[in-house]
JSON list of C-alpha atoms in Angstrom, two decimals:
[
{"chain": "M", "resi": 280, "resn": "MET", "atom": "CA", "xyz": [-56.52, 48.79, 298.39]},
{"chain": "M", "resi": 281, "resn": "LYS", "atom": "CA", "xyz": [-58.28, 51.05, 295.86]},
{"chain": "M", "resi": 282, "resn": "ASN", "atom": "CA", "xyz": [-55.20, 53.23, 295.33]},
{"chain": "M", "resi": 283, "resn": "SER", "atom": "CA", "xyz": [-52.87, 50.24, 295.05]},
{"chain": "M", "resi": 284, "resn": "TYR", "atom": "CA", "xyz": [-55.05, 48.72, 292.33]},
{"chain": "M", "resi": 285, "resn": "LEU", "atom": "CA", "xyz": [-55.13, 51.99, 290.43]},
{"chain": "M", "resi": 286, "resn": "LYS", "atom": "CA", "xyz": [-51.34, 52.26, 290.73]},
{"chain": "M", "resi": 287, "resn": "TRP", "atom": "CA", "xyz": [-50.93, 48.70, 289.40]},
{"chain": "M", "resi": 288, "resn": "PHE", "atom": "CA", "xyz": [-53.36, 49.41, 286.54]},
{"chain": "M", "resi": 289, "resn": "LYS", "atom": "CA", "xyz": [-51.57, 52.63, 285.56]},
{"chain": "M", "resi": 290, "resn": "GLY", "atom": "CA", "xyz": [-48.26, 50.75, 285.68]},
{"chain": "M", "resi": 291, "resn": "LYS", "atom": "CA", "xyz": [-49.52, 48.28, 283.06]},
{"chain": "M", "resi": 292, "resn": "VAL", "atom": "CA", "xyz": [-50.68, 51.14, 280.82]},
{"chain": "M", "resi": 293, "resn": "LYS", "atom": "CA", "xyz": [-47.40, 53.01, 281.23]},
{"chain": "M", "resi": 294, "resn": "ARG", "atom": "CA", "xyz": [-45.45, 49.86, 280.34]},
{"chain": "M", "resi": 295, "resn": "ALA", "atom": "CA", "xyz": [-47.46, 49.34, 277.15]},
{"chain": "M", "resi": 296, "resn": "ILE", "atom": "CA", "xyz": [-47.01, 53.00, 276.21]},
{"chain": "M", "resi": 297, "resn": "THR", "atom": "CA", "xyz": [-43.25, 52.76, 276.77]},
{"chain": "M", "resi": 298, "resn": "ASN", "atom": "CA", "xyz": [-42.73, 49.35, 275.15]},
{"chain": "M", "resi": 299, "resn": "TYR", "atom": "CA", "xyz": [-44.43, 50.38, 271.92]},
{"chain": "M", "resi": 300, "resn": "GLY", "atom": "CA", "xyz": [-43.60, 54.10, 271.87]},
{"chain": "M", "resi": 301, "resn": "MET", "atom": "CA", "xyz": [-47.27, 55.04, 271.86]},
{"chain": "M", "resi": 302, "resn": "ILE", "atom": "CA", "xyz": [-47.07, 58.60, 273.18]},
{"chain": "M", "resi": 303, "resn": "GLU", "atom": "CA", "xyz": [-44.49, 61.30, 272.50]},
{"chain": "M", "resi": 304, "resn": "ASP", "atom": "CA", "xyz": [-44.03, 64.84, 273.74]},
{"chain": "M", "resi": 305, "resn": "GLY", "atom": "CA", "xyz": [-46.49, 67.21, 272.10]},
{"chain": "M", "resi": 306, "resn": "ASP", "atom": "CA", "xyz": [-48.98, 64.54, 270.99]},
{"chain": "M", "resi": 307, "resn": "ARG", "atom": "CA", "xyz": [-52.59, 65.56, 270.55]},
{"chain": "M", "resi": 308, "resn": "ILE", "atom": "CA", "xyz": [-54.56, 62.43, 271.32]},
{"chain": "M", "resi": 309, "resn": "ALA", "atom": "CA", "xyz": [-58.16, 61.69, 270.44]},
{"chain": "M", "resi": 310, "resn": "VAL", "atom": "CA", "xyz": [-59.75, 59.20, 272.81]},
{"chain": "M", "resi": 311, "resn": "GLY", "atom": "CA", "xyz": [-62.56, 57.19, 271.23]},
{"chain": "M", "resi": 312, "resn": "LEU", "atom": "CA", "xyz": [-65.34, 57.44, 273.81]},
{"chain": "M", "resi": 313, "resn": "SER", "atom": "CA", "xyz": [-68.36, 55.14, 273.61]},
{"chain": "M", "resi": 314, "resn": "GLY", "atom": "CA", "xyz": [-69.63, 55.48, 277.17]},
{"chain": "M", "resi": 315, "resn": "GLY", "atom": "CA", "xyz": [-68.75, 51.82, 277.82]},
{"chain": "M", "resi": 316, "resn": "LYS", "atom": "CA", "xyz": [-66.46, 50.69, 280.63]},
{"chain": "M", "resi": 317, "resn": "ASP", "atom": "CA", "xyz": [-63.38, 50.24, 278.42]},
{"chain": "M", "resi": 318, "resn": "SER", "atom": "CA", "xyz": [-63.31, 53.71, 276.90]},
{"chain": "M", "resi": 319, "resn": "MET", "atom": "CA", "xyz": [-64.26, 55.43, 280.17]},
{"chain": "M", "resi": 320, "resn": "ALA", "atom": "CA", "xyz": [-61.44, 53.61, 281.98]},
{"chain": "M", "resi": 321, "resn": "LEU", "atom": "CA", "xyz": [-58.98, 54.53, 279.21]},
{"chain": "M", "resi": 322, "resn": "LEU", "atom": "CA", "xyz": [-59.80, 58.25, 279.33]},
{"chain": "M", "resi": 323, "resn": "HIS", "atom": "CA", "xyz": [-59.67, 58.25, 283.14]},
{"chain": "M", "resi": 324, "resn": "VAL", "atom": "CA", "xyz": [-56.25, 56.60, 283.27]},
{"chain": "M", "resi": 325, "resn": "LEU", "atom": "CA", "xyz": [-54.66, 58.57, 280.42]},
{"chain": "M", "resi": 326, "resn": "ASN", "atom": "CA", "xyz": [-55.81, 61.75, 282.14]},
{"chain": "M", "resi": 327, "resn": "LEU", "atom": "CA", "xyz": [-54.17, 60.69, 285.41]},
{"chain": "M", "resi": 328, "resn": "ILE", "atom": "CA", "xyz": [-50.96, 59.55, 283.74]},
{"chain": "M", "resi": 329, "resn": "ARG", "atom": "CA", "xyz": [-50.44, 62.80, 281.87]},
{"chain": "M", "resi": 330, "resn": "ARG", "atom": "CA", "xyz": [-50.17, 64.55, 285.25]},
{"chain": "M", "resi": 331, "resn": "GLU", "atom": "CA", "xyz": [-47.47, 62.13, 286.42]},
{"chain": "M", "resi": 332, "resn": "VAL", "atom": "CA", "xyz": [-45.06, 61.80, 283.50]},
{"chain": "M", "resi": 333, "resn": "PRO", "atom": "CA", "xyz": [-42.58, 64.28, 281.97]},
{"chain": "M", "resi": 334, "resn": "VAL", "atom": "CA", "xyz": [-44.16, 63.81, 278.53]},
{"chain": "M", "resi": 335, "resn": "ASN", "atom": "CA", "xyz": [-46.56, 66.59, 277.59]},
{"chain": "M", "resi": 336, "resn": "TYR", "atom": "CA", "xyz": [-49.67, 65.45, 275.68]},
{"chain": "M", "resi": 337, "resn": "ARG", "atom": "CA", "xyz": [-53.24, 66.66, 275.26]},
{"chain": "M", "resi": 338, "resn": "LEU", "atom": "CA", "xyz": [-56.45, 64.66, 275.22]},
{"chain": "M", "resi": 339, "resn": "HIS", "atom": "CA", "xyz": [-59.69, 65.22, 273.31]},
{"chain": "M", "resi": 340, "resn": "ALA", "atom": "CA", "xyz": [-62.60, 62.79, 273.69]},
{"chain": "M", "resi": 341, "resn": "ILE", "atom": "CA", "xyz": [-64.66, 61.98, 270.60]},
{"chain": "M", "resi": 342, "resn": "TYR", "atom": "CA", "xyz": [-68.00, 60.18, 270.60]},
{"chain": "M", "resi": 343, "resn": "ILE", "atom": "CA", "xyz": [-69.23, 58.95, 267.22]},
{"chain": "M", "resi": 344, "resn": "ASN", "atom": "CA", "xyz": [-72.98, 59.27, 267.60]},
{"chain": "M", "resi": 345, "resn": "PRO", "atom": "CA", "xyz": [-74.67, 56.62, 265.40]},
{"chain": "M", "resi": 346, "resn": "GLY", "atom": "CA", "xyz": [-78.01, 58.39, 265.51]},
{"chain": "M", "resi": 347, "resn": "TRP", "atom": "CA", "xyz": [-79.92, 56.47, 268.17]},
{"chain": "M", "resi": 348, "resn": "PRO", "atom": "CA", "xyz": [-80.71, 57.88, 271.64]},
{"chain": "M", "resi": 349, "resn": "VAL", "atom": "CA", "xyz": [-77.87, 57.89, 274.16]},
{"chain": "M", "resi": 350, "resn": "ASP", "atom": "CA", "xyz": [-77.19, 59.77, 277.39]},
{"chain": "M", "resi": 351, "resn": "ILE", "atom": "CA", "xyz": [-74.60, 62.23, 276.09]},
{"chain": "M", "resi": 352, "resn": "GLY", "atom": "CA", "xyz": [-74.76, 64.19, 279.33]},
{"chain": "M", "resi": 353, "resn": "VAL", "atom": "CA", "xyz": [-72.94, 61.46, 281.27]},
{"chain": "M", "resi": 354, "resn": "MET", "atom": "CA", "xyz": [-69.99, 61.57, 278.89]},
{"chain": "M", "resi": 355, "resn": "GLU", "atom": "CA", "xyz": [-69.94, 65.36, 278.75]},
{"chain": "M", "resi": 356, "resn": "LYS", "atom": "CA", "xyz": [-69.86, 65.62, 282.55]},
{"chain": "M", "resi": 357, "resn": "PHE", "atom": "CA", "xyz": [-67.18, 62.91, 282.77]},
{"chain": "M", "resi": 358, "resn": "CYS", "atom": "CA", "xyz": [-64.94, 64.84, 280.38]},
{"chain": "M", "resi": 359, "resn": "HIS", "atom": "CA", "xyz": [-65.69, 68.25, 281.91]},
{"chain": "M", "resi": 360, "resn": "GLU", "atom": "CA", "xyz": [-64.63, 67.02, 285.36]},
{"chain": "M", "resi": 361, "resn": "ARG", "atom": "CA", "xyz": [-61.26, 66.03, 283.86]},
{"chain": "M", "resi": 362, "resn": "GLU", "atom": "CA", "xyz": [-60.88, 69.20, 281.79]},
{"chain": "M", "resi": 363, "resn": "VAL", "atom": "CA", "xyz": [-60.87, 67.14, 278.60]},
{"chain": "M", "resi": 364, "resn": "PRO", "atom": "CA", "xyz": [-62.62, 68.63, 275.52]},
{"chain": "M", "resi": 365, "resn": "PHE", "atom": "CA", "xyz": [-65.53, 66.51, 274.28]},
{"chain": "M", "resi": 366, "resn": "THR", "atom": "CA", "xyz": [-66.89, 66.27, 270.73]},
{"chain": "M", "resi": 367, "resn": "ASN", "atom": "CA", "xyz": [-70.21, 64.59, 269.97]},
{"chain": "M", "resi": 368, "resn": "LYS", "atom": "CA", "xyz": [-69.99, 63.76, 266.25]},
{"chain": "M", "resi": 369, "resn": "ILE", "atom": "CA", "xyz": [-73.51, 63.08, 265.01]},
{"chain": "M", "resi": 370, "resn": "THR", "atom": "CA", "xyz": [-73.74, 60.63, 262.08]},
{"chain": "M", "resi": 371, "resn": "ASP", "atom": "CA", "xyz": [-76.33, 58.55, 260.24]},
{"chain": "M", "resi": 372, "resn": "ILE", "atom": "CA", "xyz": [-74.42, 55.29, 260.73]},
{"chain": "M", "resi": 373, "resn": "GLY", "atom": "CA", "xyz": [-77.32, 53.59, 262.50]},
{"chain": "M", "resi": 374, "resn": "GLU", "atom": "CA", "xyz": [-79.70, 54.51, 259.69]},
{"chain": "M", "resi": 375, "resn": "VAL", "atom": "CA", "xyz": [-77.30, 53.27, 257.01]},
{"chain": "M", "resi": 376, "resn": "VAL", "atom": "CA", "xyz": [-76.41, 49.97, 258.71]},
{"chain": "M", "resi": 377, "resn": "PHE", "atom": "CA", "xyz": [-79.79, 48.86, 260.01]},
{"chain": "M", "resi": 378, "resn": "TYR", "atom": "CA", "xyz": [-82.27, 50.41, 257.57]},
{"chain": "M", "resi": 379, "resn": "GLU", "atom": "CA", "xyz": [-80.71, 51.42, 254.26]},
{"chain": "M", "resi": 380, "resn": "ARG", "atom": "CA", "xyz": [-78.40, 48.41, 254.02]},
{"chain": "M", "resi": 381, "resn": "ASN", "atom": "CA", "xyz": [-80.34, 46.12, 256.39]},
{"chain": "M", "resi": 382, "resn": "GLU", "atom": "CA", "xyz": [-77.16, 44.15, 257.05]},
{"chain": "M", "resi": 383, "resn": "LYS", "atom": "CA", "xyz": [-77.56, 40.59, 258.38]},
{"chain": "M", "resi": 384, "resn": "ASN", "atom": "CA", "xyz": [-74.13, 40.91, 260.02]},
{"chain": "M", "resi": 385, "resn": "PRO", "atom": "CA", "xyz": [-73.98, 44.66, 260.68]},
{"chain": "M", "resi": 386, "resn": "CYS", "atom": "CA", "xyz": [-70.92, 44.84, 262.96]},
{"chain": "M", "resi": 387, "resn": "ALA", "atom": "CA", "xyz": [-68.25, 44.92, 260.25]},
{"chain": "M", "resi": 388, "resn": "LEU", "atom": "CA", "xyz": [-69.92, 47.72, 258.28]},
{"chain": "M", "resi": 389, "resn": "CYS", "atom": "CA", "xyz": [-70.70, 49.66, 261.44]},
{"chain": "M", "resi": 390, "resn": "ALA", "atom": "CA", "xyz": [-67.09, 49.37, 262.62]},
{"chain": "M", "resi": 391, "resn": "ASN", "atom": "CA", "xyz": [-65.75, 50.55, 259.26]},
{"chain": "M", "resi": 392, "resn": "LEU", "atom": "CA", "xyz": [-68.07, 53.54, 259.17]},
{"chain": "M", "resi": 393, "resn": "ARG", "atom": "CA", "xyz": [-67.30, 54.51, 262.76]},
{"chain": "M", "resi": 394, "resn": "ARG", "atom": "CA", "xyz": [-63.57, 54.11, 262.11]},
{"chain": "M", "resi": 395, "resn": "GLY", "atom": "CA", "xyz": [-63.76, 56.45, 259.14]},
{"chain": "M", "resi": 396, "resn": "ALA", "atom": "CA", "xyz": [-65.85, 58.96, 261.06]},
{"chain": "M", "resi": 397, "resn": "ILE", "atom": "CA", "xyz": [-63.56, 59.12, 264.09]},
{"chain": "M", "resi": 398, "resn": "ASN", "atom": "CA", "xyz": [-60.40, 59.30, 261.95]},
{"chain": "M", "resi": 399, "resn": "ASN", "atom": "CA", "xyz": [-61.82, 62.19, 259.94]},
{"chain": "M", "resi": 400, "resn": "THR", "atom": "CA", "xyz": [-63.06, 63.97, 263.06]},
{"chain": "M", "resi": 401, "resn": "ALA", "atom": "CA", "xyz": [-59.69, 63.60, 264.78]},
{"chain": "M", "resi": 402, "resn": "ARG", "atom": "CA", "xyz": [-57.90, 64.93, 261.71]},
{"chain": "M", "resi": 403, "resn": "ASP", "atom": "CA", "xyz": [-60.29, 67.89, 261.42]},
{"chain": "M", "resi": 404, "resn": "LEU", "atom": "CA", "xyz": [-59.63, 68.72, 265.07]},
{"chain": "M", "resi": 405, "resn": "GLY", "atom": "CA", "xyz": [-55.88, 68.75, 264.45]},
{"chain": "M", "resi": 406, "resn": "LEU", "atom": "CA", "xyz": [-55.19, 65.61, 266.48]},
{"chain": "M", "resi": 407, "resn": "ASN", "atom": "CA", "xyz": [-52.40, 63.23, 265.48]},
{"chain": "M", "resi": 408, "resn": "LYS", "atom": "CA", "xyz": [-53.18, 60.09, 267.49]},
{"chain": "M", "resi": 409, "resn": "LEU", "atom": "CA", "xyz": [-56.25, 58.07, 268.36]},
{"chain": "M", "resi": 410, "resn": "ALA", "atom": "CA", "xyz": [-56.41, 55.99, 271.55]},
{"chain": "M", "resi": 411, "resn": "LEU", "atom": "CA", "xyz": [-58.94, 53.15, 271.74]},
{"chain": "M", "resi": 412, "resn": "GLY", "atom": "CA", "xyz": [-59.96, 51.12, 274.77]},
{"chain": "M", "resi": 413, "resn": "HIS", "atom": "CA", "xyz": [-59.11, 47.70, 273.37]},
{"chain": "M", "resi": 414, "resn": "HIS", "atom": "CA", "xyz": [-57.56, 45.31, 275.88]},
{"chain": "M", "resi": 415, "resn": "LEU", "atom": "CA", "xyz": [-55.99, 41.85, 275.83]},
{"chain": "M", "resi": 416, "resn": "ASP", "atom": "CA", "xyz": [-59.32, 40.01, 275.68]},
{"chain": "M", "resi": 417, "resn": "ASP", "atom": "CA", "xyz": [-60.24, 42.00, 272.57]},
{"chain": "M", "resi": 418, "resn": "ALA", "atom": "CA", "xyz": [-56.96, 40.99, 270.91]},
{"chain": "M", "resi": 419, "resn": "ILE", "atom": "CA", "xyz": [-57.55, 37.31, 271.72]},
{"chain": "M", "resi": 420, "resn": "GLU", "atom": "CA", "xyz": [-61.16, 37.44, 270.51]},
{"chain": "M", "resi": 421, "resn": "THR", "atom": "CA", "xyz": [-60.00, 39.09, 267.28]},
{"chain": "M", "resi": 422, "resn": "PHE", "atom": "CA", "xyz": [-57.46, 36.30, 266.82]},
{"chain": "M", "resi": 423, "resn": "PHE", "atom": "CA", "xyz": [-60.16, 33.63, 267.14]},
{"chain": "M", "resi": 424, "resn": "MET", "atom": "CA", "xyz": [-62.55, 35.54, 264.84]},
{"chain": "M", "resi": 425, "resn": "SER", "atom": "CA", "xyz": [-59.86, 35.74, 262.18]},
{"chain": "M", "resi": 426, "resn": "LEU", "atom": "CA", "xyz": [-58.91, 32.08, 262.58]},
{"chain": "M", "resi": 427, "resn": "ILE", "atom": "CA", "xyz": [-62.47, 30.71, 262.59]},
{"chain": "M", "resi": 428, "resn": "PHE", "atom": "CA", "xyz": [-64.07, 32.95, 259.97]},
{"chain": "M", "resi": 429, "resn": "THR", "atom": "CA", "xyz": [-61.18, 33.72, 257.58]},
{"chain": "M", "resi": 430, "resn": "GLY", "atom": "CA", "xyz": [-58.58, 31.00, 258.25]},
{"chain": "M", "resi": 431, "resn": "GLN", "atom": "CA", "xyz": [-55.84, 33.49, 259.13]},
{"chain": "M", "resi": 432, "resn": "PHE", "atom": "CA", "xyz": [-53.56, 34.00, 262.15]},
{"chain": "M", "resi": 433, "resn": "ARG", "atom": "CA", "xyz": [-54.22, 37.70, 262.72]},
{"chain": "M", "resi": 434, "resn": "THR", "atom": "CA", "xyz": [-55.06, 40.21, 265.41]},
{"chain": "M", "resi": 435, "resn": "PHE", "atom": "CA", "xyz": [-54.69, 43.97, 265.80]},
{"chain": "M", "resi": 436, "resn": "SER", "atom": "CA", "xyz": [-51.43, 45.69, 266.70]},
{"chain": "M", "resi": 437, "resn": "PRO", "atom": "CA", "xyz": [-50.76, 47.89, 269.77]},
{"chain": "M", "resi": 438, "resn": "VAL", "atom": "CA", "xyz": [-49.76, 50.70, 267.37]},
{"chain": "M", "resi": 439, "resn": "THR", "atom": "CA", "xyz": [-50.92, 51.24, 263.78]},
{"chain": "M", "resi": 440, "resn": "PHE", "atom": "CA", "xyz": [-50.23, 54.16, 261.47]},
{"chain": "M", "resi": 441, "resn": "MET", "atom": "CA", "xyz": [-53.18, 54.82, 259.16]},
{"chain": "M", "resi": 442, "resn": "ASP", "atom": "CA", "xyz": [-52.01, 56.20, 255.83]},
{"chain": "M", "resi": 443, "resn": "ARG", "atom": "CA", "xyz": [-55.31, 57.70, 254.66]},
{"chain": "M", "resi": 444, "resn": "SER", "atom": "CA", "xyz": [-55.88, 59.89, 257.69]},
{"chain": "M", "resi": 445, "resn": "GLY", "atom": "CA", "xyz": [-52.29, 60.31, 258.87]},
{"chain": "M", "resi": 446, "resn": "ILE", "atom": "CA", "xyz": [-53.48, 59.30, 262.34]},
{"chain": "M", "resi": 447, "resn": "THR", "atom": "CA", "xyz": [-51.58, 56.83, 264.53]},
{"chain": "M", "resi": 448, "resn": "LEU", "atom": "CA", "xyz": [-53.85, 54.41, 266.36]},
{"chain": "M", "resi": 449, "resn": "ILE", "atom": "CA", "xyz": [-52.74, 53.33, 269.84]},
{"chain": "M", "resi": 450, "resn": "ARG", "atom": "CA", "xyz": [-54.16, 50.83, 272.34]},
{"chain": "M", "resi": 451, "resn": "PRO", "atom": "CA", "xyz": [-52.66, 51.64, 275.77]},
{"chain": "M", "resi": 452, "resn": "MET", "atom": "CA", "xyz": [-54.66, 48.98, 277.69]},
{"chain": "M", "resi": 453, "resn": "ILE", "atom": "CA", "xyz": [-53.36, 46.08, 275.60]},
{"chain": "M", "resi": 454, "resn": "TYR", "atom": "CA", "xyz": [-51.64, 44.43, 278.60]},
{"chain": "M", "resi": 455, "resn": "LEU", "atom": "CA", "xyz": [-54.84, 44.36, 280.67]},
{"chain": "M", "resi": 456, "resn": "THR", "atom": "CA", "xyz": [-57.73, 41.89, 280.63]},
{"chain": "M", "resi": 457, "resn": "GLY", "atom": "CA", "xyz": [-61.39, 42.79, 280.39]},
{"chain": "M", "resi": 458, "resn": "GLN", "atom": "CA", "xyz": [-61.90, 41.72, 284.00]},
{"chain": "M", "resi": 459, "resn": "THR", "atom": "CA", "xyz": [-59.19, 44.06, 285.30]},
{"chain": "M", "resi": 460, "resn": "VAL", "atom": "CA", "xyz": [-60.79, 46.95, 283.41]},
{"chain": "M", "resi": 461, "resn": "GLU", "atom": "CA", "xyz": [-64.18, 46.12, 284.88]},
{"chain": "M", "resi": 462, "resn": "THR", "atom": "CA", "xyz": [-62.64, 45.96, 288.37]},
{"chain": "M", "resi": 463, "resn": "LEU", "atom": "CA", "xyz": [-61.03, 49.39, 287.92]},
{"chain": "M", "resi": 464, "resn": "VAL", "atom": "CA", "xyz": [-64.34, 50.90, 286.78]},
{"chain": "M", "resi": 465, "resn": "GLY", "atom": "CA", "xyz": [-65.96, 49.59, 289.97]},
{"chain": "M", "resi": 466, "resn": "LYS", "atom": "CA", "xyz": [-63.17, 50.73, 292.30]},
{"chain": "M", "resi": 467, "resn": "GLU", "atom": "CA", "xyz": [-63.00, 54.20, 290.71]},
{"chain": "M", "resi": 468, "resn": "ASN", "atom": "CA", "xyz": [-66.80, 54.47, 290.51]},
{"chain": "M", "resi": 469, "resn": "LEU", "atom": "CA", "xyz": [-66.64, 55.45, 286.84]},
{"chain": "M", "resi": 470, "resn": "PRO", "atom": "CA", "xyz": [-69.97, 56.04, 285.06]},
{"chain": "M", "resi": 471, "resn": "VAL", "atom": "CA", "xyz": [-70.99, 53.70, 282.25]},
{"chain": "M", "resi": 472, "resn": "VAL", "atom": "CA", "xyz": [-73.56, 54.44, 279.54]},
{"chain": "M", "resi": 473, "resn": "LYS", "atom": "CA", "xyz": [-75.62, 51.42, 278.49]},
{"chain": "M", "resi": 474, "resn": "SER", "atom": "CA", "xyz": [-75.25, 50.47, 274.83]},
{"chain": "M", "resi": 475, "resn": "LEU", "atom": "CA", "xyz": [-78.48, 50.80, 272.85]},
{"chain": "M", "resi": 476, "resn": "CYS", "atom": "CA", "xyz": [-77.15, 49.04, 269.74]},
{"chain": "M", "resi": 477, "resn": "PRO", "atom": "CA", "xyz": [-79.97, 46.85, 268.32]},
{"chain": "M", "resi": 478, "resn": "VAL", "atom": "CA", "xyz": [-77.67, 43.80, 268.17]},
{"chain": "M", "resi": 479, "resn": "ASN", "atom": "CA", "xyz": [-75.82, 44.34, 271.43]},
{"chain": "M", "resi": 480, "resn": "GLY", "atom": "CA", "xyz": [-74.92, 40.96, 272.94]},
{"chain": "M", "resi": 481, "resn": "GLU", "atom": "CA", "xyz": [-75.92, 39.01, 269.81]},
{"chain": "M", "resi": 482, "resn": "THR", "atom": "CA", "xyz": [-72.81, 39.37, 267.66]},
{"chain": "M", "resi": 483, "resn": "LYS", "atom": "CA", "xyz": [-69.97, 37.13, 266.48]},
{"chain": "M", "resi": 484, "resn": "ARG", "atom": "CA", "xyz": [-67.76, 39.14, 268.81]},
{"chain": "M", "resi": 485, "resn": "GLU", "atom": "CA", "xyz": [-69.98, 38.07, 271.70]},
{"chain": "M", "resi": 486, "resn": "GLU", "atom": "CA", "xyz": [-69.60, 34.44, 270.59]},
{"chain": "M", "resi": 487, "resn": "MET", "atom": "CA", "xyz": [-65.81, 34.81, 270.71]},
{"chain": "M", "resi": 488, "resn": "LYS", "atom": "CA", "xyz": [-66.05, 36.48, 274.11]},
{"chain": "M", "resi": 489, "resn": "ASN", "atom": "CA", "xyz": [-67.94, 33.46, 275.43]},
{"chain": "M", "resi": 490, "resn": "LEU", "atom": "CA", "xyz": [-65.43, 31.11, 273.77]},
{"chain": "M", "resi": 491, "resn": "VAL", "atom": "CA", "xyz": [-62.44, 32.81, 275.42]},
{"chain": "M", "resi": 492, "resn": "SER", "atom": "CA", "xyz": [-64.24, 32.91, 278.75]},
{"chain": "M", "resi": 493, "resn": "GLY", "atom": "CA", "xyz": [-64.98, 29.19, 278.57]},
{"chain": "M", "resi": 494, "resn": "LEU", "atom": "CA", "xyz": [-61.42, 28.27, 277.58]},
{"chain": "M", "resi": 495, "resn": "SER", "atom": "CA", "xyz": [-60.02, 30.44, 280.37]},
{"chain": "M", "resi": 496, "resn": "LYS", "atom": "CA", "xyz": [-62.03, 28.54, 282.96]},
{"chain": "M", "resi": 497, "resn": "GLN", "atom": "CA", "xyz": [-60.46, 25.30, 281.75]},
{"chain": "M", "resi": 498, "resn": "TYR", "atom": "CA", "xyz": [-57.00, 26.83, 281.18]},
{"chain": "M", "resi": 499, "resn": "PRO", "atom": "CA", "xyz": [-56.53, 29.70, 283.67]},
{"chain": "M", "resi": 500, "resn": "GLU", "atom": "CA", "xyz": [-53.23, 30.82, 282.11]},
{"chain": "M", "resi": 501, "resn": "LEU", "atom": "CA", "xyz": [-54.76, 31.20, 278.62]},
{"chain": "M", "resi": 502, "resn": "ARG", "atom": "CA", "xyz": [-54.67, 35.00, 278.51]},
{"chain": "M", "resi": 503, "resn": "THR", "atom": "CA", "xyz": [-51.10, 35.16, 279.81]},
{"chain": "M", "resi": 504, "resn": "ARG", "atom": "CA", "xyz": [-50.01, 32.58, 277.25]},
{"chain": "M", "resi": 505, "resn": "PHE", "atom": "CA", "xyz": [-51.65, 34.56, 274.45]},
{"chain": "M", "resi": 506, "resn": "LEU", "atom": "CA", "xyz": [-49.89, 37.75, 275.52]},
{"chain": "M", "resi": 507, "resn": "THR", "atom": "CA", "xyz": [-46.56, 35.92, 275.42]},
{"chain": "M", "resi": 508, "resn": "ALA", "atom": "CA", "xyz": [-47.41, 34.46, 272.01]},
{"chain": "M", "resi": 509, "resn": "PHE", "atom": "CA", "xyz": [-48.36, 37.86, 270.57]},
{"chain": "M", "resi": 510, "resn": "GLN", "atom": "CA", "xyz": [-45.07, 39.35, 271.78]},
{"chain": "M", "resi": 511, "resn": "THR", "atom": "CA", "xyz": [-42.78, 36.50, 270.72]},
{"chain": "M", "resi": 512, "resn": "LEU", "atom": "CA", "xyz": [-44.28, 35.30, 267.43]},
{"chain": "M", "resi": 513, "resn": "ASP", "atom": "CA", "xyz": [-41.71, 33.44, 265.34]},
{"chain": "M", "resi": 514, "resn": "PRO", "atom": "CA", "xyz": [-42.93, 32.82, 261.76]},
{"chain": "M", "resi": 515, "resn": "THR", "atom": "CA", "xyz": [-40.38, 30.03, 261.36]},
{"chain": "M", "resi": 516, "resn": "ASN", "atom": "CA", "xyz": [-42.51, 27.93, 263.71]},
{"chain": "M", "resi": 517, "resn": "LEU", "atom": "CA", "xyz": [-45.31, 27.97, 261.13]},
{"chain": "M", "resi": 518, "resn": "TRP", "atom": "CA", "xyz": [-45.45, 26.40, 257.67]},
{"chain": "M", "resi": 519, "resn": "PRO", "atom": "CA", "xyz": [-43.29, 28.08, 255.02]},
{"chain": "M", "resi": 520, "resn": "PRO", "atom": "CA", "xyz": [-44.89, 29.49, 251.84]},
{"chain": "M", "resi": 521, "resn": "MET", "atom": "CA", "xyz": [-45.57, 26.90, 249.14]},
{"chain": "M", "resi": 522, "resn": "VAL", "atom": "CA", "xyz": [-42.83, 26.69, 246.51]},
{"chain": "M", "resi": 523, "resn": "ARG", "atom": "CA", "xyz": [-45.36, 26.24, 243.75]},
{"chain": "M", "resi": 524, "resn": "ARG", "atom": "CA", "xyz": [-49.11, 26.58, 243.72]},
{"chain": "M", "resi": 525, "resn": "HIS", "atom": "CA", "xyz": [-50.78, 23.81, 241.72]},
{"chain": "M", "resi": 526, "resn": "PRO", "atom": "CA", "xyz": [-54.12, 24.54, 240.03]},
{"chain": "M", "resi": 527, "resn": "VAL", "atom": "CA", "xyz": [-57.10, 22.65, 241.39]},
{"chain": "M", "resi": 528, "resn": "SER", "atom": "CA", "xyz": [-57.50, 19.42, 239.42]},
{"chain": "M", "resi": 529, "resn": "LYS", "atom": "CA", "xyz": [-60.69, 18.84, 237.45]},
{"chain": "M", "resi": 530, "resn": "ARG", "atom": "CA", "xyz": [-62.85, 15.85, 238.38]},
{"chain": "M", "resi": 531, "resn": "GLY", "atom": "CA", "xyz": [-61.41, 12.73, 236.77]},
{"chain": "M", "resi": 532, "resn": "ASP", "atom": "CA", "xyz": [-58.01, 14.38, 236.19]},
{"chain": "M", "resi": 533, "resn": "ASP", "atom": "CA", "xyz": [-55.26, 12.16, 237.61]},
{"chain": "M", "resi": 534, "resn": "SER", "atom": "CA", "xyz": [-52.57, 14.83, 237.34]}
]
């Protein structure tokens, strides 16, 4: 049962990689490691897949250390057992976000700083791609965050080329749900490092996670429907651009 689940899981990852051309022969791939279940599962599976496919690629795990205590040893051992190089990039992101800037909504700034740090680290290490552990639930939650807080239909793409760093960002677990990732972590007995972020579990992202979870209980096919929608988006089904934008009328102006 364990091996069949792993085979099914790897099949989903391989399909995403193939469908979106994520990995090519000779790629040097940074894997963003946080110690959480998603990134640990991603590194584990990419390491297994590279031994099974005719495409030759290398992996290098990178942890962006925000400056607060974390059990680095667990991640180092995890990578060492898989013969994957590990880089612990120490930063002052935690200090900047929570003390210098004292952000009321720190997640956006933290994410931007970590993104810049991991892109620069990957580039300095001579890596050309960055794999992140985002899955289908993350894409759906991002969609709702964009819709509710900015009024836009947007989510992230399976593959994104970043001009500034020259790094291509890939998300190989995009066809999998958060629950399937959690199940794999349990079946494979993968270690997980507890997040010590001061706002862990109290973010807008967590609100969206709860929203998607609630909707899925009422509509069990929600995640599958979203995956289909993301893959088959037809802009003609939405409103066309306005022909002419009228200025906002002043109070008392009948025009």
